[in-house]
């Protein structure tokens, strides 16, 4: 991934030299850290029990749940880049619930819950992941992925609303 | 016997994780670096030790969090806290709401605003500027976001500058992230 890429700026349509670019430049440190976290969540050096393809597919799923087309396209492209293996790619299918694959079923259930209605999450939801064989470290990785993408989508959505006033 | 806290409060609870926090004795160099563990600073919260399982996001998340909430200029610190509280109400993160509501009260020496928000949510009877901020925070925190051009226009109307609006977007979004960790990976129990 190119070091100077800024996914939020690209998706929110922030043009160099534009009015919004000037505002965002005042928080350049935050935008740079956002991009670094994106890379750490989607393409980490040590992926643990969640492959890059699975991460891209699940992030695409979160973008669909948030109804954000720009991020849907972005994560779909990342999934393609990761080779889009069938086992991982199907995690992005909003009509797929994991079928007979207990691990996929538990992951999909949890991603949908945390993305859409985190207020309803309980201890039991973590126990279901543990029963499906996920290590605690991978449960944290999964939570960070969904939580971070939820953040990034909101930053872009807010900036897109600002565009009309810039 | 401590018990789980289910109602919004400004009494900061204790956070109990559902997963096992990182054992510092088994931490990698990268994890220790992200945790800023030194012989003189070896007290790390369970929350941060849980997040240390994913050090590649934690190492950026900590400075990002501090920049969003405490950077100079732009939106006042107290109003950033209202952004955090708005998100935490939507996501029912009792712990985050308690920490940031009490910080708002400390910064402003005023407990009425938070009391009104805890009692009535977006219908709270608060001043127009805070009302516009709270409404935007709550709507951006929904999934999908429900914030629209009218909500943005309302922020401009009550006098927020563009730099302040950006800071509000960032603090609300940041708590969309924080709530999804704090409220799903553990629970608040009475101190």
mmCIF file of C-alpha atoms in Angstrom:
data_model
loop_
_atom_site.group_PDB
_atom_site.id
_atom_site.type_symbol
_atom_site.label_atom_id
_atom_site.label_comp_id
_atom_site.label_asym_id
_atom_site.label_seq_id
_atom_site.Cartn_x
_atom_site.Cartn_y
_atom_site.Cartn_z
ATOM 1 C CA UNK A 1 0.000 0.000 0.000
ATOM 2 C CA UNK A 2 1.341 3.402 -0.967
ATOM 3 C CA UNK A 3 2.605 5.356 2.037
ATOM 4 C CA UNK A 4 0.883 8.562 0.995
ATOM 5 C CA UNK A 5 -2.572 7.075 0.491
ATOM 6 C CA UNK A 6 -5.431 8.671 2.450
ATOM 7 C CA UNK A 7 -8.551 6.545 2.113
ATOM 8 C CA UNK A 8 -10.843 9.013 3.923
ATOM 9 C CA UNK A 9 -9.740 11.950 1.743
ATOM 10 C CA UNK A 10 -10.222 9.913 -1.427
ATOM 11 C CA UNK A 11 -13.681 8.651 -0.441
ATOM 12 C CA UNK A 12 -14.902 12.001 0.945
ATOM 13 C CA UNK A 13 -13.687 13.693 -2.240
ATOM 14 C CA UNK A 14 -11.302 16.118 -0.581
ATOM 15 C CA UNK A 15 -9.525 17.870 -3.451
ATOM 16 C CA UNK A 16 -6.041 19.302 -2.924
ATOM 17 C CA UNK A 17 -6.352 23.075 -2.693
ATOM 18 C CA UNK A 18 -10.106 22.914 -1.976
ATOM 19 C CA UNK A 19 -11.767 24.609 0.996
ATOM 20 C CA UNK A 20 -12.227 21.378 2.910
ATOM 21 C CA UNK A 21 -8.599 20.366 2.350
ATOM 22 C CA UNK A 22 -7.565 23.492 4.238
ATOM 23 C CA UNK A 23 -9.768 22.585 7.215
ATOM 24 C CA UNK A 24 -8.647 18.974 7.295
ATOM 25 C CA UNK A 25 -5.000 20.079 7.074
ATOM 26 C CA UNK A 26 -5.465 21.535 10.578
ATOM 27 C CA UNK A 27 -5.938 17.958 11.780
ATOM 28 C CA UNK A 28 -3.362 16.337 9.511
ATOM 29 C CA UNK A 29 -1.953 14.368 12.455
ATOM 30 C CA UNK A 30 -5.313 12.709 13.079
ATOM 31 C CA UNK A 31 -5.903 11.929 9.420
ATOM 32 C CA UNK A 32 -2.438 10.336 9.146
ATOM 33 C CA UNK A 33 -3.024 8.230 12.273
ATOM 34 C CA UNK A 34 -6.409 7.190 10.859
ATOM 35 C CA UNK A 35 -4.721 5.886 7.725
ATOM 36 C CA UNK A 36 -2.055 4.069 9.766
ATOM 37 C CA UNK A 37 -4.753 2.399 11.853
ATOM 38 C CA UNK A 38 -6.590 1.420 8.655
ATOM 39 C CA UNK A 39 -3.449 -0.315 7.452
ATOM 40 C CA UNK A 40 -2.877 -1.946 10.860
ATOM 41 C CA UNK A 41 -6.457 -3.261 10.958
ATOM 42 C CA UNK A 42 -6.704 -4.404 7.327
ATOM 43 C CA UNK A 43 -3.175 -5.488 6.419
ATOM 44 C CA UNK A 44 -1.276 -6.077 9.681
ATOM 45 C CA UNK A 45 2.257 -7.459 9.770
ATOM 46 C CA UNK A 46 0.986 -10.198 12.082
ATOM 47 C CA UNK A 47 -2.597 -11.067 11.099
ATOM 48 C CA UNK A 48 -3.037 -13.666 13.858
ATOM 49 C CA UNK A 49 -6.096 -15.818 13.168
ATOM 50 C CA UNK A 50 -7.760 -13.402 10.720
ATOM 51 C CA UNK A 51 -6.320 -13.336 7.206
ATOM 52 C CA UNK A 52 -6.057 -10.150 5.160
ATOM 53 C CA UNK A 53 -8.747 -11.477 2.814
ATOM 54 C CA UNK A 54 -11.092 -12.192 5.737
ATOM 55 C CA UNK A 55 -10.453 -8.709 7.141
ATOM 56 C CA UNK A 56 -11.229 -7.057 3.787
ATOM 57 C CA UNK A 57 -14.381 -9.163 3.367
ATOM 58 C CA UNK A 58 -15.617 -8.350 6.887
ATOM 59 C CA UNK A 59 -14.810 -4.641 6.449
ATOM 60 C CA UNK A 60 -16.827 -4.738 3.206
ATOM 61 C CA UNK A 61 -19.657 -6.318 5.185
ATOM 62 C CA UNK A 62 -19.467 -3.484 7.762
ATOM 63 C CA UNK A 63 -19.549 -0.908 4.935
ATOM 64 C CA UNK A 64 -22.686 -2.581 3.560
ATOM 65 C CA UNK A 65 -24.313 -2.512 7.009
ATOM 66 C CA UNK A 66 -23.498 1.219 7.137
ATOM 67 C CA UNK A 67 -24.869 1.657 3.615
ATOM 68 C CA UNK A 68 -21.715 3.507 2.560
ATOM 69 C CA UNK A 69 -20.995 2.943 -1.136
ATOM 70 C CA UNK A 70 -17.563 4.562 -1.153
ATOM 71 C CA UNK A 71 -16.264 2.209 1.531
ATOM 72 C CA UNK A 72 -18.040 -0.797 -0.022
ATOM 73 C CA UNK A 73 -16.050 -0.200 -3.201
ATOM 74 C CA UNK A 74 -12.841 0.390 -1.280
ATOM 75 C CA UNK A 75 -13.003 -2.824 0.728
ATOM 76 C CA UNK A 76 -14.186 -4.835 -2.269
ATOM 77 C CA UNK A 77 -11.036 -3.672 -4.056
ATOM 78 C CA UNK A 78 -8.931 -4.679 -1.025
ATOM 79 C CA UNK A 79 -10.534 -8.133 -1.094
ATOM 80 C CA UNK A 80 -9.642 -8.460 -4.787
ATOM 81 C CA UNK A 81 -6.086 -7.420 -3.960
ATOM 82 C CA UNK A 82 -5.937 -10.150 -1.290
ATOM 83 C CA UNK A 83 -6.847 -12.725 -3.947
ATOM 84 C CA UNK A 84 -10.523 -13.031 -2.932
ATOM 85 C CA UNK A 85 -10.351 -16.703 -1.879
ATOM 86 C CA UNK A 86 -13.883 -18.158 -1.785
ATOM 87 C CA UNK A 87 -13.781 -19.058 1.946
ATOM 88 C CA UNK A 88 -13.052 -15.435 2.837
ATOM 89 C CA UNK A 89 -15.046 -13.678 0.112
ATOM 90 C CA UNK A 90 -18.329 -15.231 1.188
ATOM 91 C CA UNK A 91 -17.979 -13.454 4.586
ATOM 92 C CA UNK A 92 -18.893 -10.262 2.718
ATOM 93 C CA UNK A 93 -22.172 -11.739 1.468
ATOM 94 C CA UNK A 94 -24.836 -10.098 3.598
ATOM 95 C CA UNK A 95 -27.221 -13.013 2.947
ATOM 96 C CA UNK A 96 -24.660 -15.623 4.078
ATOM 97 C CA UNK A 97 -24.848 -16.543 7.782
ATOM 98 C CA UNK A 98 -21.934 -18.966 7.850
ATOM 99 C CA UNK A 99 -23.934 -22.070 6.962
ATOM 100 C CA UNK A 100 -22.417 -25.229 8.465
ATOM 101 C CA UNK A 101 -19.085 -23.507 9.220
ATOM 102 C CA UNK A 102 -19.263 -22.809 12.974
ATOM 103 C CA UNK A 103 -16.342 -20.337 12.927
ATOM 104 C CA UNK A 104 -17.744 -18.340 10.004
ATOM 105 C CA UNK A 105 -21.194 -18.367 11.584
ATOM 106 C CA UNK A 106 -19.882 -17.010 14.899
ATOM 107 C CA UNK A 107 -17.758 -14.334 13.205
ATOM 108 C CA UNK A 108 -20.558 -13.119 10.938
ATOM 109 C CA UNK A 109 -23.043 -13.000 13.806
ATOM 110 C CA UNK A 110 -20.637 -10.961 15.908
ATOM 111 C CA UNK A 111 -19.603 -8.550 13.150
ATOM 112 C CA UNK A 112 -23.243 -7.797 12.353
ATOM 113 C CA UNK A 113 -24.025 -7.227 16.039
ATOM 114 C CA UNK A 114 -21.053 -4.950 16.769
ATOM 115 C CA UNK A 115 -21.427 -2.954 13.561
ATOM 116 C CA UNK A 116 -25.174 -2.448 13.775
ATOM 117 C CA UNK A 117 -26.210 -2.537 17.425
ATOM 118 C CA UNK A 118 -23.265 -2.678 19.828
ATOM 119 C CA UNK A 119 -25.664 -1.615 22.589
ATOM 120 C CA UNK A 120 -27.106 -5.146 22.541
ATOM 121 C CA UNK A 121 -23.753 -6.914 23.045
ATOM 122 C CA UNK A 122 -23.296 -9.005 26.201
ATOM 123 C CA UNK A 123 -20.800 -11.433 27.712
ATOM 124 C CA UNK A 124 -22.676 -14.237 25.967
ATOM 125 C CA UNK A 125 -21.671 -12.868 22.553
ATOM 126 C CA UNK A 126 -17.993 -13.200 23.446
ATOM 127 C CA UNK A 127 -18.599 -16.709 24.807
ATOM 128 C CA UNK A 128 -20.104 -17.741 21.459
ATOM 129 C CA UNK A 129 -16.871 -16.675 19.723
ATOM 130 C CA UNK A 130 -14.791 -18.583 22.271
ATOM 131 C CA UNK A 131 -16.967 -21.698 21.822
ATOM 132 C CA UNK A 132 -16.429 -21.426 18.061
ATOM 133 C CA UNK A 133 -12.692 -21.695 18.696
ATOM 134 C CA UNK A 134 -11.555 -18.083 18.422
ATOM 135 C CA UNK A 135 -8.593 -17.166 20.622
ATOM 136 C CA UNK A 136 -9.034 -14.116 22.857
ATOM 137 C CA UNK A 137 -6.414 -12.209 20.835
ATOM 138 C CA UNK A 138 -8.411 -12.842 17.648
ATOM 139 C CA UNK A 139 -11.619 -11.726 19.349
ATOM 140 C CA UNK A 140 -9.888 -8.407 20.116
ATOM 141 C CA UNK A 141 -8.585 -8.173 16.527
ATOM 142 C CA UNK A 142 -12.103 -8.757 15.216
ATOM 143 C CA UNK A 143 -13.584 -6.118 17.540
ATOM 144 C CA UNK A 144 -10.920 -3.568 16.530
ATOM 145 C CA UNK A 145 -11.573 -4.190 12.852
ATOM 146 C CA UNK A 146 -15.325 -3.592 13.145
ATOM 147 C CA UNK A 147 -14.915 -0.695 15.579
ATOM 148 C CA UNK A 148 -12.251 1.054 13.511
ATOM 149 C CA UNK A 149 -14.165 0.714 10.229
ATOM 150 C CA UNK A 150 -17.275 2.089 11.985
ATOM 151 C CA UNK A 151 -15.179 5.111 13.017
ATOM 152 C CA UNK A 152 -13.634 5.654 9.609
ATOM 153 C CA UNK A 153 -16.981 5.482 7.822
ATOM 154 C CA UNK A 154 -18.409 8.134 10.176
ATOM 155 C CA UNK A 155 -15.455 10.457 9.656
ATOM 156 C CA UNK A 156 -15.960 10.242 5.882
ATOM 157 C CA UNK A 157 -19.763 10.563 6.180
ATOM 158 C CA UNK A 158 -19.348 13.715 8.275
ATOM 159 C CA UNK A 159 -16.848 15.202 5.831
ATOM 160 C CA UNK A 160 -19.192 14.430 2.949
ATOM 161 C CA UNK A 161 -21.905 16.440 4.722
ATOM 162 C CA UNK A 162 -19.388 19.268 5.236
ATOM 163 C CA UNK A 163 -18.587 19.345 1.521
ATOM 164 C CA UNK A 164 -21.829 21.171 0.786
ATOM 165 C CA UNK A 165 -20.867 23.968 3.170
ATOM 166 C CA UNK A 166 -17.184 24.201 2.312
ATOM 167 C CA UNK B 1 -20.341 -7.864 45.820
ATOM 168 C CA UNK B 2 -19.977 -5.681 42.745
ATOM 169 C CA UNK B 3 -22.712 -5.679 40.158
ATOM 170 C CA UNK B 4 -23.100 -4.710 36.531
ATOM 171 C CA UNK B 5 -24.143 -1.098 35.952
ATOM 172 C CA UNK B 6 -26.989 -0.752 33.425
ATOM 173 C CA UNK B 7 -28.039 2.884 33.873
ATOM 174 C CA UNK B 8 -26.234 6.050 32.808
ATOM 175 C CA UNK B 9 -24.298 7.610 35.666
ATOM 176 C CA UNK B 10 -21.471 10.039 36.302
ATOM 177 C CA UNK B 11 -20.025 7.679 38.938
ATOM 178 C CA UNK B 12 -17.237 6.012 36.996
ATOM 179 C CA UNK B 13 -17.592 2.221 37.248
ATOM 180 C CA UNK B 14 -14.843 -0.409 37.087
ATOM 181 C CA UNK B 15 -14.427 -2.108 33.691
ATOM 182 C CA UNK B 16 -14.249 -5.908 33.802
ATOM 183 C CA UNK B 17 -13.102 -7.637 30.605
ATOM 184 C CA UNK B 18 -14.822 -10.703 29.100
ATOM 185 C CA UNK B 19 -11.517 -11.827 27.551
ATOM 186 C CA UNK B 20 -8.174 -12.392 29.239
ATOM 187 C CA UNK B 21 -5.972 -9.277 29.212
ATOM 188 C CA UNK B 22 -2.435 -9.579 27.903
ATOM 189 C CA UNK B 23 -0.038 -11.014 30.491
ATOM 190 C CA UNK B 24 2.758 -8.434 30.683
ATOM 191 C CA UNK B 25 5.260 -11.226 31.315
ATOM 192 C CA UNK B 26 4.448 -12.549 27.836
ATOM 193 C CA UNK B 27 4.332 -9.184 26.056
ATOM 194 C CA UNK B 28 6.414 -8.622 22.926
ATOM 195 C CA UNK B 29 8.772 -5.669 22.543
ATOM 196 C CA UNK B 30 6.207 -4.032 20.234
ATOM 197 C CA UNK B 31 3.449 -4.499 22.807
ATOM 198 C CA UNK B 32 5.576 -3.080 25.635
ATOM 199 C CA UNK B 33 6.425 -0.111 23.446
ATOM 200 C CA UNK B 34 2.764 0.559 22.615
ATOM 201 C CA UNK B 35 1.876 0.254 26.309
ATOM 202 C CA UNK B 36 4.723 2.608 27.257
ATOM 203 C CA UNK B 37 5.632 0.184 30.019
ATOM 204 C CA UNK B 38 8.712 1.218 31.929
ATOM 205 C CA UNK B 39 10.008 0.157 35.343
ATOM 206 C CA UNK B 40 8.532 3.368 36.778
ATOM 207 C CA UNK B 41 5.235 3.008 34.926
ATOM 208 C CA UNK B 42 4.003 -0.557 35.161
ATOM 209 C CA UNK B 43 0.374 0.123 36.025
ATOM 210 C CA UNK B 44 -1.604 -0.562 32.881
ATOM 211 C CA UNK B 45 -5.396 -0.772 32.906
ATOM 212 C CA UNK B 46 -7.161 -4.023 32.007
ATOM 213 C CA UNK B 47 -8.774 -2.213 29.082
ATOM 214 C CA UNK B 48 -5.436 -1.291 27.540
ATOM 215 C CA UNK B 49 -4.058 -4.774 28.273
ATOM 216 C CA UNK B 50 -7.025 -6.254 26.389
ATOM 217 C CA UNK B 51 -6.448 -3.937 23.414
ATOM 218 C CA UNK B 52 -2.743 -4.845 23.461
ATOM 219 C CA UNK B 53 -3.738 -8.187 21.899
ATOM 220 C CA UNK B 54 -4.057 -6.130 18.698
ATOM 221 C CA UNK B 55 -0.958 -3.994 19.026
ATOM 222 C CA UNK B 56 -0.954 -2.917 15.383
ATOM 223 C CA UNK B 57 -4.058 -0.827 15.926
ATOM 224 C CA UNK B 58 -3.389 0.081 19.578
ATOM 225 C CA UNK B 59 -0.066 1.760 18.818
ATOM 226 C CA UNK B 60 -1.813 4.300 16.552
ATOM 227 C CA UNK B 61 -5.062 4.415 18.477
ATOM 228 C CA UNK B 62 -3.576 5.897 21.670
ATOM 229 C CA UNK B 63 -2.020 9.008 20.029
ATOM 230 C CA UNK B 64 -5.077 9.349 17.763
ATOM 231 C CA UNK B 65 -7.414 9.323 20.769
ATOM 232 C CA UNK B 66 -5.379 11.992 22.551
ATOM 233 C CA UNK B 67 -5.218 14.183 19.437
ATOM 234 C CA UNK B 68 -8.980 14.007 18.859
ATOM 235 C CA UNK B 69 -9.893 14.832 22.449
ATOM 236 C CA UNK B 70 -7.086 17.187 23.520
ATOM 237 C CA UNK B 71 -5.591 18.854 20.404
ATOM 238 C CA UNK B 72 -5.256 22.633 20.603
ATOM 239 C CA UNK B 73 -7.696 25.041 18.948
ATOM 240 C CA UNK B 74 -10.952 24.085 17.292
ATOM 241 C CA UNK B 75 -13.883 22.804 19.310
ATOM 242 C CA UNK B 76 -13.717 23.321 23.082
ATOM 243 C CA UNK B 77 -12.770 20.292 25.147
ATOM 244 C CA UNK B 78 -16.137 20.351 26.879
ATOM 245 C CA UNK B 79 -18.043 20.277 23.574
ATOM 246 C CA UNK B 80 -15.890 17.393 22.335
ATOM 247 C CA UNK B 81 -17.035 15.552 25.465
ATOM 248 C CA UNK B 82 -20.662 16.126 24.415
ATOM 249 C CA UNK B 83 -19.792 14.447 21.103
ATOM 250 C CA UNK B 84 -18.406 11.493 23.063
ATOM 251 C CA UNK B 85 -21.450 11.357 25.326
ATOM 252 C CA UNK B 86 -23.873 11.490 22.366
ATOM 253 C CA UNK B 87 -22.211 8.470 20.752
ATOM 254 C CA UNK B 88 -22.012 6.613 24.071
ATOM 255 C CA UNK B 89 -25.744 7.066 24.632
ATOM 256 C CA UNK B 90 -26.645 5.613 21.228
ATOM 257 C CA UNK B 91 -24.311 2.666 21.783
ATOM 258 C CA UNK B 92 -25.252 2.394 25.474
ATOM 259 C CA UNK B 93 -21.651 2.351 26.583
ATOM 260 C CA UNK B 94 -22.253 3.074 30.267
ATOM 261 C CA UNK B 95 -18.542 3.223 31.041
ATOM 262 C CA UNK B 96 -17.602 5.687 28.261
ATOM 263 C CA UNK B 97 -20.652 7.814 29.033
ATOM 264 C CA UNK B 98 -19.693 8.004 32.721
ATOM 265 C CA UNK B 99 -16.085 8.984 32.061
ATOM 266 C CA UNK B 100 -16.902 11.653 29.487
ATOM 267 C CA UNK B 101 -20.008 13.013 31.186
ATOM 268 C CA UNK B 102 -18.064 13.515 34.386
ATOM 269 C CA UNK B 103 -15.242 15.149 32.422
ATOM 270 C CA UNK B 104 -17.771 17.566 30.895
ATOM 271 C CA UNK B 105 -19.036 18.386 34.381
ATOM 272 C CA UNK B 106 -15.497 18.988 35.645
ATOM 273 C CA UNK B 107 -14.619 21.244 32.700
ATOM 274 C CA UNK B 108 -17.796 23.334 32.880
ATOM 275 C CA UNK B 109 -18.613 23.157 36.620
ATOM 276 C CA UNK B 110 -22.175 22.539 35.467
ATOM 277 C CA UNK B 111 -24.029 19.274 36.089
ATOM 278 C CA UNK B 112 -27.405 20.298 34.624
ATOM 279 C CA UNK B 113 -26.585 19.610 30.972
ATOM 280 C CA UNK B 114 -25.513 16.017 31.553
ATOM 281 C CA UNK B 115 -28.400 15.378 33.931
ATOM 282 C CA UNK B 116 -30.802 16.585 31.224
ATOM 283 C CA UNK B 117 -29.129 14.458 28.534
ATOM 284 C CA UNK B 118 -29.154 11.321 30.706
ATOM 285 C CA UNK B 119 -32.832 11.904 31.511
ATOM 286 C CA UNK B 120 -34.147 12.833 28.053
ATOM 287 C CA UNK B 121 -31.497 12.057 25.411
ATOM 288 C CA UNK B 122 -31.844 14.239 22.294
ATOM 289 C CA UNK B 123 -35.010 15.780 23.768
ATOM 290 C CA UNK B 124 -32.972 17.305 26.611
ATOM 291 C CA UNK B 125 -33.802 20.959 27.317
ATOM 292 C CA UNK B 126 -30.347 22.464 26.760
ATOM 293 C CA UNK B 127 -29.081 25.564 24.999
ATOM 294 C CA UNK B 128 -29.346 25.701 21.187
ATOM 295 C CA UNK B 129 -25.622 25.284 20.523
ATOM 296 C CA UNK B 130 -25.303 22.191 22.714
ATOM 297 C CA UNK B 131 -28.592 20.894 21.332
ATOM 298 C CA UNK B 132 -27.308 21.089 17.747
ATOM 299 C CA UNK B 133 -24.067 19.378 18.806
ATOM 300 C CA UNK B 134 -25.908 16.600 20.663
ATOM 301 C CA UNK B 135 -28.392 16.021 17.839
ATOM 302 C CA UNK B 136 -25.603 15.723 15.282
ATOM 303 C CA UNK B 137 -23.649 13.387 17.580
ATOM 304 C CA UNK B 138 -26.605 11.084 18.130
ATOM 305 C CA UNK B 139 -27.567 10.923 14.457
ATOM 306 C CA UNK B 140 -24.027 10.345 13.170
ATOM 307 C CA UNK B 141 -23.703 7.509 15.698
ATOM 308 C CA UNK B 142 -26.665 5.549 14.324
ATOM 309 C CA UNK B 143 -25.937 2.670 11.969
ATOM 310 C CA UNK B 144 -26.233 3.653 9.173
ATOM 311 C CA UNK B 145 -25.604 7.306 10.054
ATOM 312 C CA UNK B 146 -28.777 9.406 10.086
ATOM 313 C CA UNK B 147 -26.982 12.776 10.111
ATOM 314 C CA UNK B 148 -28.142 14.900 7.178
ATOM 315 C CA UNK B 149 -27.657 18.310 5.576
ATOM 316 C CA UNK B 150 -30.193 19.903 7.963
ATOM 317 C CA UNK B 151 -28.202 18.705 10.991
ATOM 318 C CA UNK B 152 -25.034 20.137 9.432
ATOM 319 C CA UNK B 153 -26.830 23.407 8.652
ATOM 320 C CA UNK B 154 -27.967 23.565 12.286
ATOM 321 C CA UNK B 155 -24.320 23.411 13.450
ATOM 322 C CA UNK B 156 -23.433 26.310 11.145
ATOM 323 C CA UNK B 157 -26.537 28.184 12.305
ATOM 324 C CA UNK B 158 -25.577 28.046 15.994
ATOM 325 C CA UNK B 159 -22.134 29.366 15.137
ATOM 326 C CA UNK B 160 -19.774 26.420 14.885
ATOM 327 C CA UNK B 161 -16.807 27.152 12.625
ATOM 328 C CA UNK B 162 -15.696 24.566 10.090
ATOM 329 C CA UNK B 163 -12.720 23.636 12.241
ATOM 330 C CA UNK B 164 -15.089 23.056 15.156
ATOM 331 C CA UNK B 165 -17.418 20.930 13.042
ATOM 332 C CA UNK B 166 -14.479 18.770 11.971
ATOM 333 C CA UNK B 167 -13.488 18.275 15.621
ATOM 334 C CA UNK B 168 -17.065 17.292 16.444
ATOM 335 C CA UNK B 169 -17.170 14.746 13.604
ATOM 336 C CA UNK B 170 -13.896 13.303 14.885
ATOM 337 C CA UNK B 171 -14.934 13.037 18.544
ATOM 338 C CA UNK B 172 -18.304 11.466 17.703
ATOM 339 C CA UNK B 173 -16.719 9.005 15.282
ATOM 340 C CA UNK B 174 -13.956 8.183 17.757
ATOM 341 C CA UNK B 175 -16.575 7.078 20.251
ATOM 342 C CA UNK B 176 -18.281 4.972 17.608
ATOM 343 C CA UNK B 177 -14.961 3.148 17.759
ATOM 344 C CA UNK B 178 -14.320 3.258 21.521
ATOM 345 C CA UNK B 179 -17.873 2.204 22.448
ATOM 346 C CA UNK B 180 -17.613 -0.818 20.152
ATOM 347 C CA UNK B 181 -14.553 -1.973 22.104
ATOM 348 C CA UNK B 182 -15.447 -1.001 25.646
ATOM 349 C CA UNK B 183 -19.066 -2.129 25.563
ATOM 350 C CA UNK B 184 -18.522 -5.394 23.680
ATOM 351 C CA UNK B 185 -15.274 -6.671 25.246
ATOM 352 C CA UNK B 186 -16.244 -6.145 28.890
ATOM 353 C CA UNK B 187 -18.760 -4.672 31.288
ATOM 354 C CA UNK B 188 -18.991 -1.862 33.833
ATOM 355 C CA UNK B 189 -19.396 -2.941 37.443
ATOM 356 C CA UNK B 190 -20.066 -0.745 40.445
ATOM 357 C CA UNK B 191 -16.832 0.430 42.029
#
